[in-house]
């Protein structure tokens, strides 16, 4: 079965992890810092705060912004649920903006139409690895004096007008789940240029306690103070050794993803009615996913099923968040809120995309898709 996404782990990665297992620090140790430095450099930011997963990264961001009860946070309807959930964790109301039909990234006009006096922040998601229209979003955010946040969980290695994704918003979240560009098993990070926000993020990651165990040990002190309320969102040294080793391969893997995308783009037009998402000229897509739209009138579920029979595990990213039972029940959302997202999601299918795919795999996916669509 060719999966829709898969990690690549080599012997260097294995060695890096084993070395940590033989050493003194399993939880926060030198590899956490090493990994943070490489993520910050790749993302174009001064600080990276590594955490236990991308969801925790988004939660840290909401907390650092001071999002709370009575606030509204605007994000796209098409994303993983965690983008919206992070605002809910802090007692705020997520507001769903519609998406652009060609890229499925948040539509800045829809964002502006949803701004109220309660709006606290705008969150753009670089869906599938394609940067949002950040210039237009920044214009809306500046006009209304709102912070701009990026959920870059799909987009490590992507850039917009030459700026890496982590260098655009006030804070950017990344995920290191195995299907992402690099993996730590589970893991995430927030990047920012802002020293004060970085400090808040570090505190929230570790119980609101200012010094970690290792720092105290190195300084020979047992004293610590809790200066705010925080979670245990730490990532461990074992994971970060894997992450730091994986980061060395990021650039090559993103290039391979782009080559796979180019092959899809040159061969998929042979399937009548099938559409691919558009890449804007000013952006460099990191291709976490490769999303196609099945021809209008074709049953997507049947295509998905036939692909499985042919050995291709496609997937769907995502059902609009406002259509999930939790959001309908808690926030009264439902059909009609984001018409473009609701229309387009019925047609989308994520076909295999990961660096270890061979050109032969890509051609096999295209052939299977042709058969499945019929
Ligand atoms: C857009 C988006 N945001 C947030 C997350 C959450 O990341 P994690 O699974 O690491 O918690 C994901 C994960 O798939 C995602 O795709």
Short mmCIF file of C-alpha atoms and ligand atoms in Angstrom, two decimals:
data_model
loop_
_atom_site.label_atom_id
_atom_site.label_comp_id
_atom_site.label_asym_id
_atom_site.label_seq_id
_atom_site.Cartn_x
_atom_site.Cartn_y
_atom_site.Cartn_z
CA UNK A 1 0.00 0.00 0.00
CA UNK A 2 1.37 3.46 -0.87
CA UNK A 3 0.36 5.72 2.06
CA UNK A 4 -0.57 9.40 1.67
CA UNK A 5 2.43 10.37 3.82
CA UNK A 6 5.27 8.68 5.65
CA UNK A 7 8.40 9.54 7.64
CA UNK A 8 11.94 8.82 6.43
CA UNK A 9 14.27 7.58 9.19
CA UNK A 10 17.86 6.55 8.39
CA UNK A 11 20.78 5.05 10.33
CA UNK A 12 22.10 8.51 11.29
CA UNK A 13 18.76 9.23 12.98
CA UNK A 14 18.88 5.90 14.80
CA UNK A 15 22.44 6.54 16.00
CA UNK A 16 21.52 10.02 17.26
CA UNK A 17 18.67 8.59 19.34
CA UNK A 18 20.72 5.70 20.72
CA UNK A 19 23.44 8.11 21.81
CA UNK A 20 20.92 10.00 23.94
CA UNK A 21 19.66 6.77 25.48
CA UNK A 22 23.21 6.06 26.65
CA UNK A 23 23.69 9.56 28.05
CA UNK A 24 22.63 11.50 31.15
CA UNK A 25 19.60 13.46 29.93
CA UNK A 26 16.47 11.87 28.60
CA UNK A 27 14.15 14.82 29.08
CA UNK A 28 15.15 18.50 28.58
CA UNK A 29 18.84 18.28 27.64
CA UNK A 30 21.30 19.63 25.07
CA UNK A 31 19.44 18.14 22.10
CA UNK A 32 16.37 20.25 22.84
CA UNK A 33 18.47 23.41 22.37
CA UNK A 34 20.22 21.97 19.33
CA UNK A 35 16.90 21.14 17.70
CA UNK A 36 15.45 24.54 18.61
CA UNK A 37 18.40 26.30 16.97
CA UNK A 38 17.98 24.39 13.73
CA UNK A 39 14.21 24.97 13.63
CA UNK A 40 14.68 28.71 14.29
CA UNK A 41 17.28 28.95 11.50
CA UNK A 42 15.12 27.09 8.98
CA UNK A 43 12.03 29.10 9.92
CA UNK A 44 13.83 32.46 9.78
CA UNK A 45 13.10 33.40 13.40
CA UNK A 46 15.22 34.35 16.43
CA UNK A 47 13.56 31.97 18.89
CA UNK A 48 12.19 28.45 18.61
CA UNK A 49 10.44 26.89 21.61
CA UNK A 50 10.10 23.14 21.08
CA UNK A 51 7.06 21.48 22.68
CA UNK A 52 5.37 18.09 22.85
CA UNK A 53 3.25 18.49 19.68
CA UNK A 54 1.82 21.03 17.25
CA UNK A 55 -1.42 21.30 19.22
CA UNK A 56 0.56 22.30 22.32
CA UNK A 57 2.42 24.86 20.17
CA UNK A 58 -0.89 26.44 19.16
CA UNK A 59 -2.10 26.39 22.77
CA UNK A 60 1.12 28.09 23.92
CA UNK A 61 0.54 30.78 21.28
CA UNK A 62 -3.02 31.45 22.42
CA UNK A 63 -1.83 31.73 26.01
CA UNK A 64 1.09 34.03 25.13
CA UNK A 65 -1.34 36.32 23.29
CA UNK A 66 -3.51 36.52 26.39
CA UNK A 67 -6.52 35.05 24.58
CA UNK A 68 -9.34 34.36 27.03
CA UNK A 69 -13.03 34.20 27.73
CA UNK A 70 -15.06 36.63 25.62
CA UNK A 71 -12.39 36.84 22.91
CA UNK A 72 -12.81 35.71 19.33
CA UNK A 73 -10.02 34.19 17.23
CA UNK A 74 -10.51 34.07 13.46
CA UNK A 75 -9.12 31.08 11.54
CA UNK A 76 -9.91 29.14 8.37
CA UNK A 77 -12.77 26.65 8.08
CA UNK A 78 -10.51 24.13 6.33
CA UNK A 79 -7.75 23.04 8.71
CA UNK A 80 -7.04 20.38 11.30
CA UNK A 81 -9.32 20.82 14.33
CA UNK A 82 -6.36 21.72 16.58
CA UNK A 83 -6.12 25.20 14.98
CA UNK A 84 -9.54 26.14 16.34
CA UNK A 85 -9.33 23.99 19.49
CA UNK A 86 -6.34 26.02 20.74
CA UNK A 87 -8.56 29.10 21.13
CA UNK A 88 -11.22 27.01 22.88
CA UNK A 89 -8.63 25.69 25.38
CA UNK A 90 -8.21 29.29 26.59
CA UNK A 91 -11.98 29.95 26.78
CA UNK A 92 -12.26 31.93 23.53
CA UNK A 93 -14.67 31.52 20.61
CA UNK A 94 -13.21 30.38 17.29
CA UNK A 95 -14.63 32.24 14.31
CA UNK A 96 -14.50 30.46 10.98
CA UNK A 97 -13.50 32.37 7.86
CA UNK A 98 -14.05 30.96 4.38
CA UNK A 99 -11.20 29.84 2.13
CA UNK A 100 -9.96 30.72 -1.33
CA UNK A 101 -11.22 28.02 -3.75
CA UNK A 102 -7.90 27.72 -5.63
CA UNK A 103 -5.47 27.28 -2.71
CA UNK A 104 -7.89 26.43 0.15
CA UNK A 105 -6.02 28.94 2.33
CA UNK A 106 -7.94 31.48 4.39
CA UNK A 107 -9.69 34.20 2.37
CA UNK A 108 -8.57 37.63 3.69
CA UNK A 109 -11.88 39.23 2.60
CA UNK A 110 -13.81 36.71 4.67
CA UNK A 111 -11.48 37.43 7.62
CA UNK A 112 -12.18 41.15 7.41
CA UNK A 113 -15.94 40.57 7.23
CA UNK A 114 -15.78 38.63 10.52
CA UNK A 115 -13.82 41.14 12.61
CA UNK A 116 -15.72 42.45 15.64
CA UNK A 117 -14.67 44.43 18.74
CA UNK A 118 -14.08 41.03 20.40
CA UNK A 119 -11.56 39.81 17.81
CA UNK A 120 -8.24 39.06 19.51
CA UNK A 121 -6.16 37.50 16.73
CA UNK A 122 -6.12 36.20 13.16
CA UNK A 123 -4.67 32.74 12.45
CA UNK A 124 -3.61 31.79 8.93
CA UNK A 125 -2.92 28.15 8.06
CA UNK A 126 -0.42 27.42 5.29
CA UNK A 127 -2.66 24.66 4.05
CA UNK A 128 -0.93 21.64 2.47
CA UNK A 129 2.35 23.59 2.60
CA UNK A 130 1.22 26.60 0.53
CA UNK A 131 1.64 29.96 2.27
CA UNK A 132 -1.50 32.02 2.84
CA UNK A 133 -1.89 35.36 1.11
CA UNK A 134 0.12 36.91 3.96
CA UNK A 135 0.33 40.40 2.42
CA UNK A 136 -3.45 40.67 2.28
CA UNK A 137 -3.81 39.18 5.77
CA UNK A 138 -1.21 41.60 7.17
CA UNK A 139 -3.08 44.52 5.61
CA UNK A 140 -6.31 43.42 7.33
CA UNK A 141 -4.53 42.74 10.64
CA UNK A 142 -2.73 46.12 10.62
CA UNK A 143 -5.87 48.04 9.69
CA UNK A 144 -7.62 46.59 12.75
CA UNK A 145 -4.58 46.49 15.07
CA UNK A 146 -4.68 42.69 15.45
CA UNK A 147 -1.84 40.19 15.85
CA UNK A 148 -1.26 37.79 12.99
CA UNK A 149 -0.50 34.16 13.85
CA UNK A 150 0.60 31.35 11.54
CA UNK A 151 -0.29 27.72 11.86
CA UNK A 152 2.68 26.51 9.82
CA UNK A 153 2.23 22.85 10.77
CA UNK A 154 2.11 21.98 7.05
CA UNK A 155 4.72 24.41 5.90
CA UNK A 156 8.23 24.04 7.35
CA UNK A 157 10.47 24.87 4.38
CA UNK A 158 7.88 26.98 2.53
CA UNK A 159 8.33 30.68 1.78
CA UNK A 160 6.28 33.65 0.70
CA UNK A 161 7.96 36.39 -1.34
CA UNK A 162 11.31 35.00 -0.26
CA UNK A 163 10.44 35.03 3.48
CA UNK A 164 10.45 31.64 5.24
CA UNK A 165 7.10 30.83 6.84
CA UNK A 166 8.39 31.41 10.37
CA UNK A 167 9.47 34.96 9.55
CA UNK A 168 6.04 36.31 8.61
CA UNK A 169 3.61 36.19 11.54
CA UNK A 170 4.17 37.27 15.17
CA UNK A 171 4.31 33.59 16.15
CA UNK A 172 4.26 30.44 14.00
CA UNK A 173 3.41 26.90 15.10
CA UNK A 174 5.01 23.78 13.63
CA UNK A 175 4.28 20.07 14.05
CA UNK A 176 6.76 17.19 13.86
CA UNK A 177 4.23 14.39 13.56
CA UNK A 178 5.59 11.58 11.32
CA UNK A 179 3.78 12.69 8.17
CA UNK A 180 5.24 16.21 8.45
CA UNK A 181 8.48 17.43 6.82
CA UNK A 182 10.69 16.29 9.69
CA UNK A 183 9.63 14.20 12.64
CA UNK A 184 10.31 13.78 16.35
CA UNK A 185 7.64 11.07 16.68
CA UNK A 186 5.31 13.57 18.33
CA UNK A 187 6.52 17.12 18.61
CA UNK A 188 5.98 20.76 17.82
CA UNK A 189 7.51 24.21 18.11
CA UNK A 190 6.63 27.87 18.19
CA UNK A 191 8.94 30.35 16.50
CA UNK A 192 8.98 34.08 17.10
CA UNK A 193 11.31 37.10 16.90
CA UNK A 194 9.81 38.63 20.03
CA UNK A 195 11.84 38.14 23.25
CA UNK A 196 8.91 38.76 25.60
CA UNK A 197 6.64 36.31 23.76
CA UNK A 198 9.44 33.73 23.73
CA UNK A 199 9.75 34.04 27.50
CA UNK A 200 5.97 33.56 27.95
CA UNK A 201 6.01 30.52 25.67
CA UNK A 202 8.90 28.91 27.58
CA UNK A 203 7.12 29.41 30.89
CA UNK A 204 3.82 28.00 29.65
CA UNK A 205 5.64 24.95 28.26
CA UNK A 206 6.99 24.02 31.70
CA UNK A 207 4.46 24.59 34.49
CA UNK A 208 5.14 28.34 34.61
CA UNK A 209 8.49 27.54 36.25
CA UNK A 210 11.34 29.77 35.13
CA UNK A 211 14.31 27.36 35.38
CA UNK A 212 14.34 23.77 34.24
CA UNK A 213 15.81 20.88 36.22
CA UNK A 214 18.98 20.69 34.11
CA UNK A 215 19.76 24.40 34.52
CA UNK A 216 19.32 24.08 38.30
CA UNK A 217 21.50 20.97 38.34
CA UNK A 218 24.23 22.73 36.35
CA UNK A 219 24.06 25.75 38.67
CA UNK A 220 23.99 23.56 41.76
CA UNK A 221 20.77 24.97 43.13
CA UNK A 222 17.51 23.33 44.16
CA UNK A 223 15.41 26.50 44.21
CA UNK A 224 12.72 27.25 41.64
CA UNK A 225 9.71 29.50 41.51
CA UNK A 226 6.46 29.09 39.63
CA UNK A 227 5.55 32.52 38.30
CA UNK A 228 2.50 31.67 36.21
CA UNK A 229 0.24 28.74 35.43
CA UNK A 230 1.61 26.41 32.80
CA UNK A 231 1.37 22.90 31.43
CA UNK A 232 3.90 20.15 30.96
CA UNK A 233 4.30 20.57 27.21
CA UNK A 234 8.00 19.66 27.22
CA UNK A 235 9.54 17.58 24.47
CA UNK A 236 12.31 15.19 25.47
CA UNK A 237 15.96 14.91 24.45
CA UNK A 238 15.36 11.56 22.74
CA UNK A 239 12.83 13.17 20.43
CA UNK A 240 14.99 16.23 19.80
CA UNK A 241 18.04 14.11 18.91
CA UNK A 242 15.88 12.55 16.20
CA UNK A 243 14.58 16.00 15.21
CA UNK A 244 18.04 17.59 15.02
CA UNK A 245 19.27 14.71 12.84
CA UNK A 246 16.18 14.98 10.62
CA UNK A 247 16.58 18.76 10.23
CA UNK A 248 19.86 18.20 8.35
CA UNK A 249 17.79 16.62 5.59
CA UNK A 250 14.92 19.14 5.47
CA UNK A 251 16.09 21.07 2.42
CA UNK A 252 16.65 17.96 0.31
CA UNK A 253 13.31 16.50 1.36
CA UNK A 254 11.41 19.68 0.48
CA UNK A 255 13.15 19.69 -2.93
CA UNK A 256 12.07 16.08 -3.47
CA UNK A 257 8.49 16.96 -2.48
CA UNK A 258 8.57 19.76 -5.07
CA UNK A 259 9.87 17.38 -7.74
CA UNK A 260 7.07 14.91 -6.95
CA UNK A 261 4.54 17.76 -7.17
CA UNK A 262 5.98 18.81 -10.54
CA UNK A 263 5.60 15.24 -11.83
CA UNK A 264 1.98 15.12 -10.60
CA UNK A 265 1.30 18.50 -12.21
CA UNK A 266 2.62 17.31 -15.55
CA UNK A 267 0.81 13.95 -15.57
CA UNK A 268 -2.50 14.55 -13.76
CA UNK A 269 -4.01 16.78 -16.49
CA UNK A 270 -4.48 13.53 -18.48
CA UNK A 271 -7.42 12.81 -16.14
CA UNK A 272 -10.40 14.75 -17.47
CA UNK A 273 -12.11 17.01 -14.93
CA UNK A 274 -9.54 16.43 -12.17
CA UNK A 275 -8.18 19.66 -10.67
CA UNK A 276 -5.09 20.42 -8.61
CA UNK A 277 -4.65 23.29 -6.16
CA UNK A 278 -2.99 26.41 -7.53
CA UNK A 279 0.47 27.61 -6.44
CA UNK A 280 0.73 31.40 -6.32
CA UNK A 281 3.80 32.73 -8.19
CA UNK A 282 5.07 34.63 -5.13
CA UNK A 283 5.10 31.49 -2.93
CA UNK A 284 7.23 28.37 -2.62
CA UNK A 285 5.09 25.45 -1.51
CA UNK A 286 6.64 22.91 0.89
CA UNK A 287 4.08 20.28 -0.19
CA UNK A 288 3.17 18.59 3.05
CA UNK A 289 0.16 17.30 1.11
CA UNK A 290 -0.73 17.02 -2.54
CA UNK A 291 -4.44 17.76 -2.79
CA UNK A 292 -6.55 17.09 -5.87
CA UNK A 293 -10.22 17.80 -6.50
CA UNK A 294 -12.08 14.87 -8.06
CA UNK A 295 -14.09 15.82 -11.14
CA UNK A 296 -17.45 17.46 -10.38
CA UNK A 297 -20.22 14.88 -10.15
CA UNK A 298 -17.83 12.01 -9.26
CA UNK A 299 -18.36 10.28 -5.90
CA UNK A 300 -15.21 10.99 -3.87
CA UNK A 301 -15.88 8.17 -1.40
CA UNK A 302 -16.04 5.68 -4.27
CA UNK A 303 -12.75 7.01 -5.70
CA UNK A 304 -11.15 6.71 -2.25
CA UNK A 305 -12.41 3.13 -1.91
CA UNK A 306 -11.24 2.10 -5.40
CA UNK A 307 -7.83 3.63 -4.76
CA UNK A 308 -7.48 1.49 -1.63
CA UNK A 309 -8.34 -1.60 -3.66
CA UNK A 310 -5.57 -0.56 -6.05
CA UNK A 311 -3.04 -0.20 -3.20
CA UNK A 312 -3.17 3.59 -2.75
CA UNK A 313 -4.14 4.99 0.66
CA UNK A 314 -5.44 8.48 -0.12
CA UNK A 315 -6.93 10.65 2.63
CA UNK A 316 -9.07 13.77 3.07
CA UNK A 317 -7.76 16.96 4.69
CA UNK A 318 -10.17 18.24 6.02
CA UNK A 319 -13.87 18.31 6.76
CA UNK A 320 -14.55 22.00 7.58
CA UNK A 321 -14.07 22.41 11.32
CA UNK A 322 -17.41 24.17 11.84
CA UNK A 323 -19.24 21.05 10.64
CA UNK A 324 -17.87 18.85 13.46
CA UNK A 325 -20.48 17.90 16.09
CA UNK A 326 -18.52 19.59 18.90
CA UNK A 327 -18.54 22.96 17.13
CA UNK A 328 -22.17 22.66 16.05
CA UNK A 329 -23.23 21.91 19.62
CA UNK A 330 -20.93 24.27 21.55
CA UNK A 331 -20.89 27.24 19.16
CA UNK A 332 -24.00 26.74 16.98
CA UNK A 333 -22.01 26.53 13.74
CA UNK A 334 -23.24 24.64 10.68
CA UNK A 335 -23.89 24.65 6.95
CA UNK A 336 -23.93 27.98 5.16
CA UNK A 337 -21.23 29.60 7.32
CA UNK A 338 -18.38 29.10 4.80
CA UNK A 339 -19.88 28.16 1.40
CA UNK A 340 -16.59 27.78 -0.49
CA UNK A 341 -15.08 25.49 2.14
CA UNK A 342 -18.28 23.44 2.31
CA UNK A 343 -18.42 23.06 -1.47
CA UNK A 344 -14.73 22.34 -2.08
CA UNK A 345 -14.16 19.86 0.74
CA UNK A 346 -16.63 17.44 -0.87
CA UNK A 347 -14.20 17.07 -3.79
CA UNK A 348 -10.77 17.04 -2.13
CA UNK A 349 -8.48 14.06 -1.83
CA UNK A 350 -4.87 14.00 -0.57
CA UNK A 351 -2.88 11.66 -2.76
CA UNK A 352 0.51 10.22 -1.66
CA UNK A 353 3.28 12.76 -1.05
CA UNK A 354 6.46 11.95 0.87
CA UNK A 355 10.15 12.25 -0.05
CA UNK A 356 10.87 8.51 -0.32
CA UNK A 357 8.33 8.13 -3.15
CA UNK A 358 9.97 7.09 -6.41
CA UNK A 359 8.93 8.46 -9.79
CA UNK A 360 7.49 5.00 -10.38
CA UNK A 361 5.30 5.36 -7.26
CA UNK A 362 4.08 8.74 -8.53
CA UNK A 363 3.18 7.26 -11.91
CA UNK A 364 1.45 4.32 -10.18
CA UNK A 365 -0.68 6.76 -8.17
CA UNK A 366 -1.66 8.67 -11.32
CA UNK A 367 -2.55 5.43 -13.15
CA UNK A 368 -4.63 4.21 -10.18
CA UNK A 369 -6.41 7.55 -9.94
CA UNK A 370 -7.26 7.36 -13.62
CA UNK A 371 -8.74 3.88 -13.15
CA UNK A 372 -10.56 4.85 -9.94
CA UNK A 373 -12.19 7.87 -11.54
CA UNK A 374 -13.05 5.75 -14.57
C1 LIG B 1 -2.81 22.44 10.36
C2 LIG B 1 -2.45 21.68 11.60
N1 LIG B 1 -2.44 22.34 12.77
C3 LIG B 1 -2.11 21.69 13.92
C4 LIG B 1 -1.80 20.35 13.94
C5 LIG B 1 -1.51 19.68 15.23
O1 LIG B 1 -0.25 19.11 15.26
P1 LIG B 1 0.04 17.83 16.20
O2 LIG B 1 -0.58 16.63 15.55
O3 LIG B 1 1.53 17.76 16.21
O4 LIG B 1 -0.54 18.11 17.54
C6 LIG B 1 -1.79 19.64 12.75
C7 LIG B 1 -1.45 18.20 12.74
O5 LIG B 1 -1.74 17.43 11.89
C8 LIG B 1 -2.15 20.31 11.54
O6 LIG B 1 -2.19 19.65 10.38
#
